[in-house]
JSON list of C-alpha atoms in Angstrom, two decimals:
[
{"chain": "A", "resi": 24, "resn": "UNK", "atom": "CA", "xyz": [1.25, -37.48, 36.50]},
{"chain": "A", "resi": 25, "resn": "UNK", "atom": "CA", "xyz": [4.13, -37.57, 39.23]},
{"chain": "A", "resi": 26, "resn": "UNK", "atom": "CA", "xyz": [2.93, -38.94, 42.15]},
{"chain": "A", "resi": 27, "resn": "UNK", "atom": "CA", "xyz": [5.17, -37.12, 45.18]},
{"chain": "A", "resi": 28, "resn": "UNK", "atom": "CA", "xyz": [3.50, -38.74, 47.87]},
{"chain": "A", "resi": 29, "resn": "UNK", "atom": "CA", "xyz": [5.27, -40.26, 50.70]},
{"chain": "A", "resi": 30, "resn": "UNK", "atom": "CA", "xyz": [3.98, -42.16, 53.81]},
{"chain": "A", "resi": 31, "resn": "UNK", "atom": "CA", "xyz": [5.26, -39.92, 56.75]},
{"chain": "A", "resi": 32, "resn": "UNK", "atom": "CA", "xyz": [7.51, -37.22, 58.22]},
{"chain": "A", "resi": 33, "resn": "UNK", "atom": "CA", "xyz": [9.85, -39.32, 58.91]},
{"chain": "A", "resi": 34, "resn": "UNK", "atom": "CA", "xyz": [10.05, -40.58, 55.16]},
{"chain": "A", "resi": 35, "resn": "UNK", "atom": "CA", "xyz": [9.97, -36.92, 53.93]},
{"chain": "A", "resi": 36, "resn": "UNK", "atom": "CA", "xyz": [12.93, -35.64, 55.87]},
{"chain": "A", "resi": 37, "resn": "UNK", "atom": "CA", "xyz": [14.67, -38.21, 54.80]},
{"chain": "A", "resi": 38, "resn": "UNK", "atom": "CA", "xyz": [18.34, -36.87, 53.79]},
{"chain": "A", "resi": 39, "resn": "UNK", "atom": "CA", "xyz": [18.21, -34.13, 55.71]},
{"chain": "A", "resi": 40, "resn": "UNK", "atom": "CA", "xyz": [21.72, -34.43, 57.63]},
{"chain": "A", "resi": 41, "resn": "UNK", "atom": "CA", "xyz": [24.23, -32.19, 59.94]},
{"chain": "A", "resi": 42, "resn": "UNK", "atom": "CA", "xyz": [25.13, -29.08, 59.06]},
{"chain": "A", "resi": 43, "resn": "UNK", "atom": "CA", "xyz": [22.26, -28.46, 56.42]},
{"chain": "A", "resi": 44, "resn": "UNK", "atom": "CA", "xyz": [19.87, -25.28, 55.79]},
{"chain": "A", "resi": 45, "resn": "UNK", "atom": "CA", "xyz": [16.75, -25.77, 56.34]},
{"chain": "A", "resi": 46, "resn": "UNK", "atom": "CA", "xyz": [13.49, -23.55, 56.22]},
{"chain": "A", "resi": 47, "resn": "UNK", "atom": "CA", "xyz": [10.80, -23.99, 57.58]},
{"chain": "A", "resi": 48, "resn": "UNK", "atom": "CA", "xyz": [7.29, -21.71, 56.55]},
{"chain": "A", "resi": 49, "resn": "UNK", "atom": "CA", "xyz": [4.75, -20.16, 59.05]},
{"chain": "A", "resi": 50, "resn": "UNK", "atom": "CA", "xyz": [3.89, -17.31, 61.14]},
{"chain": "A", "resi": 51, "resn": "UNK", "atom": "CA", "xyz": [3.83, -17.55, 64.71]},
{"chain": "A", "resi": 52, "resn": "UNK", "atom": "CA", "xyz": [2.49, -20.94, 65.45]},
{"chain": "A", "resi": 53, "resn": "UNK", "atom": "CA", "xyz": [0.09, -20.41, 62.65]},
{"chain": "A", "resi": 54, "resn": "UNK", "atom": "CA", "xyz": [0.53, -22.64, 59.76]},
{"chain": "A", "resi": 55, "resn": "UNK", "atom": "CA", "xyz": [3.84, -24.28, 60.93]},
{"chain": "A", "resi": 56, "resn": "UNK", "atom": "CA", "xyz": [5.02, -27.79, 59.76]},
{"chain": "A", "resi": 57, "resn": "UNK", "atom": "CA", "xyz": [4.38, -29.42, 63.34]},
{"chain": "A", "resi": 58, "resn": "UNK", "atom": "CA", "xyz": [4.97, -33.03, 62.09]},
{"chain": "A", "resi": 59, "resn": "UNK", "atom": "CA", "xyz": [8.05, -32.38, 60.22]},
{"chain": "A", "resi": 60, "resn": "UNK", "atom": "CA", "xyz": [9.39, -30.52, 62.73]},
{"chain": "A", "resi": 61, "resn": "UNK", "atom": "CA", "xyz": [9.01, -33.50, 65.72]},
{"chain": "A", "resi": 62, "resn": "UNK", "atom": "CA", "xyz": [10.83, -35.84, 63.52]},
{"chain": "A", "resi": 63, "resn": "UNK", "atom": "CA", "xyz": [13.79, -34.10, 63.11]},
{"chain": "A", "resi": 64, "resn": "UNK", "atom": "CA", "xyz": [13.49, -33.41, 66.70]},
{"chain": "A", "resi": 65, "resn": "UNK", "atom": "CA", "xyz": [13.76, -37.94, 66.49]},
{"chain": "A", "resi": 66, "resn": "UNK", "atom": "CA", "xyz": [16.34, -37.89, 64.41]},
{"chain": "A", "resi": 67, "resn": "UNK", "atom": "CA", "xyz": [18.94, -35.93, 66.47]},
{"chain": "A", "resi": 68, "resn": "UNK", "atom": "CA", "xyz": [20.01, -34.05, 63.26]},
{"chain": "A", "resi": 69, "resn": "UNK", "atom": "CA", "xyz": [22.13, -31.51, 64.75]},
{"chain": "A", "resi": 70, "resn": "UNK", "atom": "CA", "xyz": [24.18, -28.12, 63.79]},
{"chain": "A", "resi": 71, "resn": "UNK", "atom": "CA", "xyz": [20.94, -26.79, 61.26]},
{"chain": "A", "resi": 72, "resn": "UNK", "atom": "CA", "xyz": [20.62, -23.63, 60.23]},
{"chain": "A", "resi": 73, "resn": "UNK", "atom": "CA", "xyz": [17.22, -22.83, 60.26]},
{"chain": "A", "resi": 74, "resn": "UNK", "atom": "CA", "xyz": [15.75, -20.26, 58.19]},
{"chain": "A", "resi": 75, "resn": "UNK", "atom": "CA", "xyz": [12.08, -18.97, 59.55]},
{"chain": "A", "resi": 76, "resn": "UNK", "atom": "CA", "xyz": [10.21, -16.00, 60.36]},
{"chain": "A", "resi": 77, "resn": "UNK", "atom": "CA", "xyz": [10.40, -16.50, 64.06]},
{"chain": "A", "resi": 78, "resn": "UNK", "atom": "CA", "xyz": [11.68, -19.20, 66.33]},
{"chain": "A", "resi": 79, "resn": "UNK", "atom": "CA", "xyz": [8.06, -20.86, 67.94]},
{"chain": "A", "resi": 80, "resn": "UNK", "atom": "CA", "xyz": [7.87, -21.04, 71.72]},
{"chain": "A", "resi": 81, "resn": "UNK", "atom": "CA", "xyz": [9.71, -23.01, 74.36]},
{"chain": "A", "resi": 82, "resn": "UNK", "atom": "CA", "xyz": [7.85, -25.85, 74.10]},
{"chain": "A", "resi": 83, "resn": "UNK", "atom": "CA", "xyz": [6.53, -25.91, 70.75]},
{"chain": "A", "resi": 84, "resn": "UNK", "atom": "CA", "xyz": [7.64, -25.45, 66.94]},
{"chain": "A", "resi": 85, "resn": "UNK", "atom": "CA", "xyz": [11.41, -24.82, 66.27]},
{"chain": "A", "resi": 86, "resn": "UNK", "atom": "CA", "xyz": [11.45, -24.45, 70.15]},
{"chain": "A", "resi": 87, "resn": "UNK", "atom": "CA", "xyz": [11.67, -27.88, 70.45]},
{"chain": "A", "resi": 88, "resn": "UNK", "atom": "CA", "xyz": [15.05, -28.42, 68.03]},
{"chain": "A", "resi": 89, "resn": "UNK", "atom": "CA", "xyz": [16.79, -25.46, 70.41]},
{"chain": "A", "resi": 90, "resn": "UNK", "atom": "CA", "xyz": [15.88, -27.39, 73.67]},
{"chain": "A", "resi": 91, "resn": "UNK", "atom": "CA", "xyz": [17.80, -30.33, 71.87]},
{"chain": "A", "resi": 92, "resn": "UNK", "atom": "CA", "xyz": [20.48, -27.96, 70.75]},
{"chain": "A", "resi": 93, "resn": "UNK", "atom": "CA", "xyz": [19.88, -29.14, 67.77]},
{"chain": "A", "resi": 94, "resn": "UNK", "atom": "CA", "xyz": [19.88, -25.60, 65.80]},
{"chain": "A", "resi": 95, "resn": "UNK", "atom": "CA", "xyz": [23.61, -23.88, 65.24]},
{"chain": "A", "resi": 96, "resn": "UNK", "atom": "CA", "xyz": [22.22, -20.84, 63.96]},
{"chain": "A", "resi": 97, "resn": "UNK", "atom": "CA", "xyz": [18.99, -18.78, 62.69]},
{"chain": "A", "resi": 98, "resn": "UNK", "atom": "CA", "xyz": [18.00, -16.52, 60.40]},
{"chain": "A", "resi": 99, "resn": "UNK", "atom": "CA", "xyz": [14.80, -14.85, 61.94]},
{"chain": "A", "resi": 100, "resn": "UNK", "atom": "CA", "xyz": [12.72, -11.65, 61.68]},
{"chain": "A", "resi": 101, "resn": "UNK", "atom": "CA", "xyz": [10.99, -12.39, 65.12]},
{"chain": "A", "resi": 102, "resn": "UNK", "atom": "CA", "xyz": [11.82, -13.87, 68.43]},
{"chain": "A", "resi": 103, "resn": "UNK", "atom": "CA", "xyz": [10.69, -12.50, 71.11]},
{"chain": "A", "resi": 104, "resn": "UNK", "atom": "CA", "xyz": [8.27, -15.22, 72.70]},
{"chain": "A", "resi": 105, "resn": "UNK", "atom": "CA", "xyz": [10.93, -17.81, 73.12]},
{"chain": "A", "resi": 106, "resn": "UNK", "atom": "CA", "xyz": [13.09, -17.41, 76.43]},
{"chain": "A", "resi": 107, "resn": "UNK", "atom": "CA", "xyz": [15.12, -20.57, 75.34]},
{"chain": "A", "resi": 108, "resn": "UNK", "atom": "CA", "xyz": [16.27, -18.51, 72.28]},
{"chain": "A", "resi": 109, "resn": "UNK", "atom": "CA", "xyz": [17.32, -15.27, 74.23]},
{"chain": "A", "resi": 110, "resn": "UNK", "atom": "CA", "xyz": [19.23, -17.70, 76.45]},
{"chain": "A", "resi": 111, "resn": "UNK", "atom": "CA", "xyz": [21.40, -19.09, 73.71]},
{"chain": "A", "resi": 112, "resn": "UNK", "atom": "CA", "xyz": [21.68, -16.11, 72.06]},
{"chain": "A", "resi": 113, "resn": "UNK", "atom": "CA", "xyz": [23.08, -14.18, 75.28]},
{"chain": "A", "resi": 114, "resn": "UNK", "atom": "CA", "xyz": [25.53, -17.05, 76.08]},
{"chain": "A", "resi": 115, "resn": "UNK", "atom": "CA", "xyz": [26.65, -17.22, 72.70]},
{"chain": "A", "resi": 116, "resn": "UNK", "atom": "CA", "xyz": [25.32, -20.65, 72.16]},
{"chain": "A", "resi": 117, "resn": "UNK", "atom": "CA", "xyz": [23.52, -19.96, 69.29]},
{"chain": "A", "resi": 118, "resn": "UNK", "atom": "CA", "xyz": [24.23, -18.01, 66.06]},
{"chain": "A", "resi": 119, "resn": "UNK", "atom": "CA", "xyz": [21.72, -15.33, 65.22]},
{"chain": "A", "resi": 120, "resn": "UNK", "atom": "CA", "xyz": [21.33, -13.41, 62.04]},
{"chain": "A", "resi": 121, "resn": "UNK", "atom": "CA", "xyz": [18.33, -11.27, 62.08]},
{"chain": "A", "resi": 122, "resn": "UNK", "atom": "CA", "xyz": [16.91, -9.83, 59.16]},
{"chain": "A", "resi": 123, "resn": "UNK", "atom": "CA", "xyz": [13.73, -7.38, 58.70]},
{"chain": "A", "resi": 124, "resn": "UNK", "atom": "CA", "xyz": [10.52, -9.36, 58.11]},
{"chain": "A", "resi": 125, "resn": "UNK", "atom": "CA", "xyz": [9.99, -7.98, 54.08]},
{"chain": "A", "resi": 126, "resn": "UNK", "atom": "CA", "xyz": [13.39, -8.63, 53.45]},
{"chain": "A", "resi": 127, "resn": "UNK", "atom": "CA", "xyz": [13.65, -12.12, 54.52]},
{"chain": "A", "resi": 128, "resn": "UNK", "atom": "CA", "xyz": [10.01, -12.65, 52.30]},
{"chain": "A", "resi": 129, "resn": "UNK", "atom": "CA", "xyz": [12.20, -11.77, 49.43]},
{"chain": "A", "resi": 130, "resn": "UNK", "atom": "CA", "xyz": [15.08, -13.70, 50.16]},
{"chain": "A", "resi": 131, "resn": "UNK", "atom": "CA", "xyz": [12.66, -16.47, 50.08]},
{"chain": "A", "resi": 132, "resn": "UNK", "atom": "CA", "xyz": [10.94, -15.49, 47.04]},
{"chain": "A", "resi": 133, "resn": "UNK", "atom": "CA", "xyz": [14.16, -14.36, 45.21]},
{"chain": "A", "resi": 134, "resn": "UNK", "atom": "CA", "xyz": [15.20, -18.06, 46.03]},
{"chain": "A", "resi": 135, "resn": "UNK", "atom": "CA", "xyz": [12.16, -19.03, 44.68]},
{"chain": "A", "resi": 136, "resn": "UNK", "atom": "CA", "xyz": [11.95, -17.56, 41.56]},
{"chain": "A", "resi": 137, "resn": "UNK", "atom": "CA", "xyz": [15.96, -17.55, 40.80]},
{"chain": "A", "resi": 138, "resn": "UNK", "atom": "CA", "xyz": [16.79, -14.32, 41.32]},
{"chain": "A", "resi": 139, "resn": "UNK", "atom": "CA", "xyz": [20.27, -14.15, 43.12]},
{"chain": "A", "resi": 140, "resn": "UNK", "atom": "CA", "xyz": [20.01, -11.02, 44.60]},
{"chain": "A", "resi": 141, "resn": "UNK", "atom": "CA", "xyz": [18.16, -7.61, 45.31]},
{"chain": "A", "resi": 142, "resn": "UNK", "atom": "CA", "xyz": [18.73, -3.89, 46.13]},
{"chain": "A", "resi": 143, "resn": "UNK", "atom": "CA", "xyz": [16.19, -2.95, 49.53]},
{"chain": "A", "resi": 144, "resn": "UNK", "atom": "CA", "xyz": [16.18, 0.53, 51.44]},
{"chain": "A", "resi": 145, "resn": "UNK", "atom": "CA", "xyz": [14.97, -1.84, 54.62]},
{"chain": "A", "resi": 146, "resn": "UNK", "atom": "CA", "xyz": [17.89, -1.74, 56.98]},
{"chain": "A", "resi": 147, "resn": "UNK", "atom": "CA", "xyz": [20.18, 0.60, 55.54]},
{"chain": "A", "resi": 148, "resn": "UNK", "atom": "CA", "xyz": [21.97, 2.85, 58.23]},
{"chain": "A", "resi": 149, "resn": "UNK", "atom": "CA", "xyz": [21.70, 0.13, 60.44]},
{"chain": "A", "resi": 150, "resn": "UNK", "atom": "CA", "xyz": [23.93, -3.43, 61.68]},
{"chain": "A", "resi": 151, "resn": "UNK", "atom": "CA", "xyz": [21.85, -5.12, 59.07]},
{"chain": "A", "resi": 152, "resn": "UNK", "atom": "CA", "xyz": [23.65, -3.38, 55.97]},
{"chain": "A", "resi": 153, "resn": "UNK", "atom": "CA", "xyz": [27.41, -4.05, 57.66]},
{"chain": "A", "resi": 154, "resn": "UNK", "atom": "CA", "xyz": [29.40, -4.88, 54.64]},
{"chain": "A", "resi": 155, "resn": "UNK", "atom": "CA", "xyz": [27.13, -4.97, 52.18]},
{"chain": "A", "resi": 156, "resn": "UNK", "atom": "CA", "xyz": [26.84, -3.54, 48.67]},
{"chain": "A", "resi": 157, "resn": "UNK", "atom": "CA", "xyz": [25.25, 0.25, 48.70]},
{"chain": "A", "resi": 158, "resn": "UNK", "atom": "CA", "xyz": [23.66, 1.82, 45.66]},
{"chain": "A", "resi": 159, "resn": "UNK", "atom": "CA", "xyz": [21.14, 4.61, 45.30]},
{"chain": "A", "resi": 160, "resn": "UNK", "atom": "CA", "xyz": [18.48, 4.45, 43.44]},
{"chain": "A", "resi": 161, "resn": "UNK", "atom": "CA", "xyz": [15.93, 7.96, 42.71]},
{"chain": "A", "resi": 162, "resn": "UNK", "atom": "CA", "xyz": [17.81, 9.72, 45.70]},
{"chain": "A", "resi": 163, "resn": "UNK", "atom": "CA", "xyz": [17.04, 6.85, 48.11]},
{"chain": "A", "resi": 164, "resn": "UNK", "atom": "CA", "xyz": [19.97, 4.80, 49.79]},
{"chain": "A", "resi": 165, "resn": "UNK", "atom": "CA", "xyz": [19.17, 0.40, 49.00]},
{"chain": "A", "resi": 166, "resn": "UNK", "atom": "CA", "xyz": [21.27, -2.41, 50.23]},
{"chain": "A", "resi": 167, "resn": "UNK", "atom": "CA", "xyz": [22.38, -5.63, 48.05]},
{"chain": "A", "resi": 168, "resn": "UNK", "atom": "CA", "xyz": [21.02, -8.68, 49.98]},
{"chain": "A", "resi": 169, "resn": "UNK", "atom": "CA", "xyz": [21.60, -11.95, 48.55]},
{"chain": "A", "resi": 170, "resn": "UNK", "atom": "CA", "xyz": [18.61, -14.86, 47.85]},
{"chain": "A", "resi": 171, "resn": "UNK", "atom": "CA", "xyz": [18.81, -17.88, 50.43]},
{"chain": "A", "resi": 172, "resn": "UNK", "atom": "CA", "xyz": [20.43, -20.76, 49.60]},
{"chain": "A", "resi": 173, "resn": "UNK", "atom": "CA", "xyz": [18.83, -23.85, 51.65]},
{"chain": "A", "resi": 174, "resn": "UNK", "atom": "CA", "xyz": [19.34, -27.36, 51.29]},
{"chain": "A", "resi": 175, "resn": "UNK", "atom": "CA", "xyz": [15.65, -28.25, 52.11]},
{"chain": "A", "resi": 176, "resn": "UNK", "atom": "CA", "xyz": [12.46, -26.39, 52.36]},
{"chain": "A", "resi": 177, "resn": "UNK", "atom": "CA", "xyz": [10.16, -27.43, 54.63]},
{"chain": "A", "resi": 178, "resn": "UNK", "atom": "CA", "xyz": [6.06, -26.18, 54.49]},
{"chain": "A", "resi": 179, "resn": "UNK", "atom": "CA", "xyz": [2.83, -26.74, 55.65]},
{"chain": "A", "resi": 180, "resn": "UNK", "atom": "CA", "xyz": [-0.36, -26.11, 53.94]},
{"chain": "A", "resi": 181, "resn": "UNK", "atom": "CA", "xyz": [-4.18, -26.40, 54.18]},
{"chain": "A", "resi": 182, "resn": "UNK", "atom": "CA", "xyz": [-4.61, -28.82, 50.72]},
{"chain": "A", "resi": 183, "resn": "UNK", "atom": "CA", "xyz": [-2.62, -30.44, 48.46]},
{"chain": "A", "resi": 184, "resn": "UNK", "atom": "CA", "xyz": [-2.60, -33.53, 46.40]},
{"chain": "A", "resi": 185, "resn": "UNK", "atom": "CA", "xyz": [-0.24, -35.63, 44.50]},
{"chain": "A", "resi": 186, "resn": "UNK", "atom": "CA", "xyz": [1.19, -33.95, 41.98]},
{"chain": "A", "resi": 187, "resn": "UNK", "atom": "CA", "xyz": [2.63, -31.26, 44.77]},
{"chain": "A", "resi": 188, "resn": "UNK", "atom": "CA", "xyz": [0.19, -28.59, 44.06]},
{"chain": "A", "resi": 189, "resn": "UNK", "atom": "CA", "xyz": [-1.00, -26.68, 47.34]},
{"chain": "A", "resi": 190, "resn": "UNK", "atom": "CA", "xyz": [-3.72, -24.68, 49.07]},
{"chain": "A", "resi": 191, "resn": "UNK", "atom": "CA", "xyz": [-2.50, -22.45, 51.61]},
{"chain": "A", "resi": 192, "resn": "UNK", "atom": "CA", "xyz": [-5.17, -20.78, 54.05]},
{"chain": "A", "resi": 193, "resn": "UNK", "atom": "CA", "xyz": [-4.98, -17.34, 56.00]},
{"chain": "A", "resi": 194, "resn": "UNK", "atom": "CA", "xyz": [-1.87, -15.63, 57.71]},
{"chain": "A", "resi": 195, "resn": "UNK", "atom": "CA", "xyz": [-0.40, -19.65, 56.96]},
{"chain": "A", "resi": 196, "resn": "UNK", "atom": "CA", "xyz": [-0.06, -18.21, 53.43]},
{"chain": "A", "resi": 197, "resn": "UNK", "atom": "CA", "xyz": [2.83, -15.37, 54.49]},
{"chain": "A", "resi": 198, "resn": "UNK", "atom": "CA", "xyz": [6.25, -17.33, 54.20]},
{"chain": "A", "resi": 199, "resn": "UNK", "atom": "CA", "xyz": [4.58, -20.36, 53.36]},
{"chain": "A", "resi": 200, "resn": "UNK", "atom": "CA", "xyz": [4.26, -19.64, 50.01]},
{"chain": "A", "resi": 201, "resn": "UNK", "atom": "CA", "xyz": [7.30, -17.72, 49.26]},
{"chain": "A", "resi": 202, "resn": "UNK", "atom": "CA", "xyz": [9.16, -20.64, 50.90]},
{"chain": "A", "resi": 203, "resn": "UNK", "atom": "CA", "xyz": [7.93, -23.35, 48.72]},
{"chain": "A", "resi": 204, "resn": "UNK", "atom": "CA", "xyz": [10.58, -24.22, 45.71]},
{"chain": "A", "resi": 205, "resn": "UNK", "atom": "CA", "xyz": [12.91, -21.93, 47.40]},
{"chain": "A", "resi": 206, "resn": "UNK", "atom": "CA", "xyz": [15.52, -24.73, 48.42]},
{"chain": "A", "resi": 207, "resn": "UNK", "atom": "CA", "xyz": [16.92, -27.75, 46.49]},
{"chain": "A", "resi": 208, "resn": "UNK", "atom": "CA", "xyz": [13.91, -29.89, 47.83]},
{"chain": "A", "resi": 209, "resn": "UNK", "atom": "CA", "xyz": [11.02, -28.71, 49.04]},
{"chain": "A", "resi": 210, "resn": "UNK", "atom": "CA", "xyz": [8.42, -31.09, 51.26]},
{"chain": "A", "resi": 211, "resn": "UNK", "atom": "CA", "xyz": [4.65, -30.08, 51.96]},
{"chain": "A", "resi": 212, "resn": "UNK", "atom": "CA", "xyz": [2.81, -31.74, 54.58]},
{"chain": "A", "resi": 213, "resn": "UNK", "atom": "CA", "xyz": [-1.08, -30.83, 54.28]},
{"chain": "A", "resi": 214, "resn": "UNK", "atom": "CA", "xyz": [-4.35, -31.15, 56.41]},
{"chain": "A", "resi": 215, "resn": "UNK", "atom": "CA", "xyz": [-5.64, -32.58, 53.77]},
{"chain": "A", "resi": 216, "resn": "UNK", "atom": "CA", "xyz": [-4.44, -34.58, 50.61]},
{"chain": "A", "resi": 217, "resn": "UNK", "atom": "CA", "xyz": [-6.79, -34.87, 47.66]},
{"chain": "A", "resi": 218, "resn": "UNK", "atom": "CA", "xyz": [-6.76, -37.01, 44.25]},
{"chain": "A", "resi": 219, "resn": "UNK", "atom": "CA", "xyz": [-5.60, -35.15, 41.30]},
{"chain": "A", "resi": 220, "resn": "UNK", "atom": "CA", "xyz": [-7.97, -32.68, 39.65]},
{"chain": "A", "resi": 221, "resn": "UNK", "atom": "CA", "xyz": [-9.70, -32.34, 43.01]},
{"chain": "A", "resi": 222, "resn": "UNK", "atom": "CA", "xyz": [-8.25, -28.88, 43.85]},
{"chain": "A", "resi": 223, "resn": "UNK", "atom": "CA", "xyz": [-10.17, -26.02, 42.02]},
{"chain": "A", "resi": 224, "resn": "UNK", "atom": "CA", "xyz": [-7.09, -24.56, 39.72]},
{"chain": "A", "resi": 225, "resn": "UNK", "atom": "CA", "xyz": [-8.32, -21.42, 40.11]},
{"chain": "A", "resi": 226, "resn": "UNK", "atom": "CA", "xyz": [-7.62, -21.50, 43.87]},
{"chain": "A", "resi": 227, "resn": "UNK", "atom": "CA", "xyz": [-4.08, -23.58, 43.49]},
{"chain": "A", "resi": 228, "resn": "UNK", "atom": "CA", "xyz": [-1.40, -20.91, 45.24]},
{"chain": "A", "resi": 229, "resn": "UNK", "atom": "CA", "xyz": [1.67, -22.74, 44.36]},
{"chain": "A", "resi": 230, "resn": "UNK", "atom": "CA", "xyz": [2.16, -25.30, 41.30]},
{"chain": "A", "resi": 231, "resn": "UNK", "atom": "CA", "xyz": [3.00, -29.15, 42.03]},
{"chain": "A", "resi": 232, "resn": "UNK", "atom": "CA", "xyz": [6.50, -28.04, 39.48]},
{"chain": "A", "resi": 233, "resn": "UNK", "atom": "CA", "xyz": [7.98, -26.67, 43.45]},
{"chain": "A", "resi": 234, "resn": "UNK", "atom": "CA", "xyz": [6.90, -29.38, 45.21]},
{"chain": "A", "resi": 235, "resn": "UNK", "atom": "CA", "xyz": [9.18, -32.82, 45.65]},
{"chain": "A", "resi": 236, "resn": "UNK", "atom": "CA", "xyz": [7.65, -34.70, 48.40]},
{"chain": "A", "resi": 237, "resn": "UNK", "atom": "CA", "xyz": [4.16, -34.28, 49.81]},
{"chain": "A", "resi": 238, "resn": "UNK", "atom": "CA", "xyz": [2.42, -36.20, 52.74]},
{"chain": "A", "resi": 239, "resn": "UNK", "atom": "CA", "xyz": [-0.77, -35.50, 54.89]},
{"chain": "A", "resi": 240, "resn": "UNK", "atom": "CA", "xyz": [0.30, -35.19, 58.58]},
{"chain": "A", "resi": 241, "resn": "UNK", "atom": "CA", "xyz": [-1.31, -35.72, 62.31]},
{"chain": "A", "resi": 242, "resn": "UNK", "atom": "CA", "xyz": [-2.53, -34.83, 64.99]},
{"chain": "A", "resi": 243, "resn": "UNK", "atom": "CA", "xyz": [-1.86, -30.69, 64.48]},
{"chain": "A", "resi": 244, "resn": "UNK", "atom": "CA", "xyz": [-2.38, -28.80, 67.77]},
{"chain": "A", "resi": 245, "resn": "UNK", "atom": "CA", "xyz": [-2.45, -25.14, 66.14]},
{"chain": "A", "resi": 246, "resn": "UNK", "atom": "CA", "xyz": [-1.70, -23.66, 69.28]},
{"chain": "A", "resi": 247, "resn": "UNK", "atom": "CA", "xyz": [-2.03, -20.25, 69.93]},
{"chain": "A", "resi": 248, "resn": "UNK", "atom": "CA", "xyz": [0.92, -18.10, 70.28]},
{"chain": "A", "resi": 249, "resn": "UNK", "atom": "CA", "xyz": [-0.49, -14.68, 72.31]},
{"chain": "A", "resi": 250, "resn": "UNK", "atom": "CA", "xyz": [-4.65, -15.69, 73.30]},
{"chain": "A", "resi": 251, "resn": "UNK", "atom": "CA", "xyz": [-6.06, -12.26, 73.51]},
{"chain": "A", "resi": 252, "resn": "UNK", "atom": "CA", "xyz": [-9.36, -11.84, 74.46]},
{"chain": "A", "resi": 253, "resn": "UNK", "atom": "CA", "xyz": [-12.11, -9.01, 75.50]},
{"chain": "A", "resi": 254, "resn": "UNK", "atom": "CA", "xyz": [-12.16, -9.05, 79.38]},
{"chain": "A", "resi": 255, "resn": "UNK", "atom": "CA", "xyz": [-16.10, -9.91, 80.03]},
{"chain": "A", "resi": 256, "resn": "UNK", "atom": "CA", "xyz": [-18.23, -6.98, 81.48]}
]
């Protein structure tokens, strides 16, 4: 069996240079790749474009890469909780293509699975389906959107062991999965990194076949992106 291991983040991002696409899985805060991301932060890679669902918080996540103005563009469906962000957008720092949450699921997936492109009715009559390909389809109006292409993919899950295969847990799971094997090399840090034949295969979300380099990271703060909670009587 192929043993993907490697020692550290700093080992697993290895190769990742200027001017690359990268993306990087979660939702929110929830189920990002926090170790990953502070070592590019070390590395002073710079001019990314980052592919994720949203763009963390000032001080945490991806937030941490704009501060460094390390980021040249991204491709988000959410970013509203990071005033950095709106900052460089509105000076015209930073590049921003933004792209309805499904939508940028199935770029991932399409990626994923090899699919180079798909027809969607999400965004049509709007910026988002500016020059782009327009067919109808049973009387309904769909756009052509093209699968990502990314250099490296970067993901974080619950389990995983040698071989690559992972174990993905809760709202983690959303563009997590889809993002894994959706880029030329894909890395997995985990909470937790078993021995082959460990993992129940019954509960395996995404074969060890998408997976290049795997490592069990540190330290994870999980922070909390919105804390809502019932005011006390």
């Amino acid at each position: 069996m192929i043993d993907k291991r490697v020692n550290n983040a700093k080992e697993a991002i290895a190769g990742i240079t200027d001017g690359m696409t990268v993306m990087l899985g979660g939702f929110g805060l929830c189920g990002i790749p926090e170790n990953c991301i502070s070592a590019l932060v070390d590395s002073d890679v710079k001019n990314l474009t980052c592919i994720s669902n949203n763009a963390g918080v000032d001080d945490f996540g991806l937030g941490l890469l704009l501060q460094k103005r390390q980021i040249k563009k991204m491709i988000s469906s959410y970013v509203g909780e990071n005033a950095e962000f709106e900052r460089q957008m509105l000076s015209g720092e930073l590049e921003v293509e933004l792209t309805p949450q499904g939508t940028l699921a199935e770029k991932c997936r399409a990626a994923q699975a090899g699919i180079p492109a798909f027809y969607t009715p999400a965004g049509y009559g709007t910026e988002v389906a500016e020059g782009k390909e327009v067919k109808e389809f049973n009387g309904k109006m769909h756009i052509l959107e093209h699968a990502f292409q990314a250099d490296y993919s970067i993901v974080k899950a619950w389990k995983g062991d040698h071989a690559g295969n992972l174990i993905f847990k809760g709202t983690a799971r959303n563009m997590n999965a889809p993002m894994t094997g959706a880029a030329k090399i894909t890395i997995a840090e985990v909470e937790e990194l078993v021995e082959p034949g460990e993992l129940d295969p019954n509960e395996i979300h995404i074969p060890g076949i998408m997976v290049q380099r795997i490592f069990q990271g540190e330290k994870f703060e999980k922070r909390i992106e919105q804390r809502t909670v019932r005011k006390r009587n």
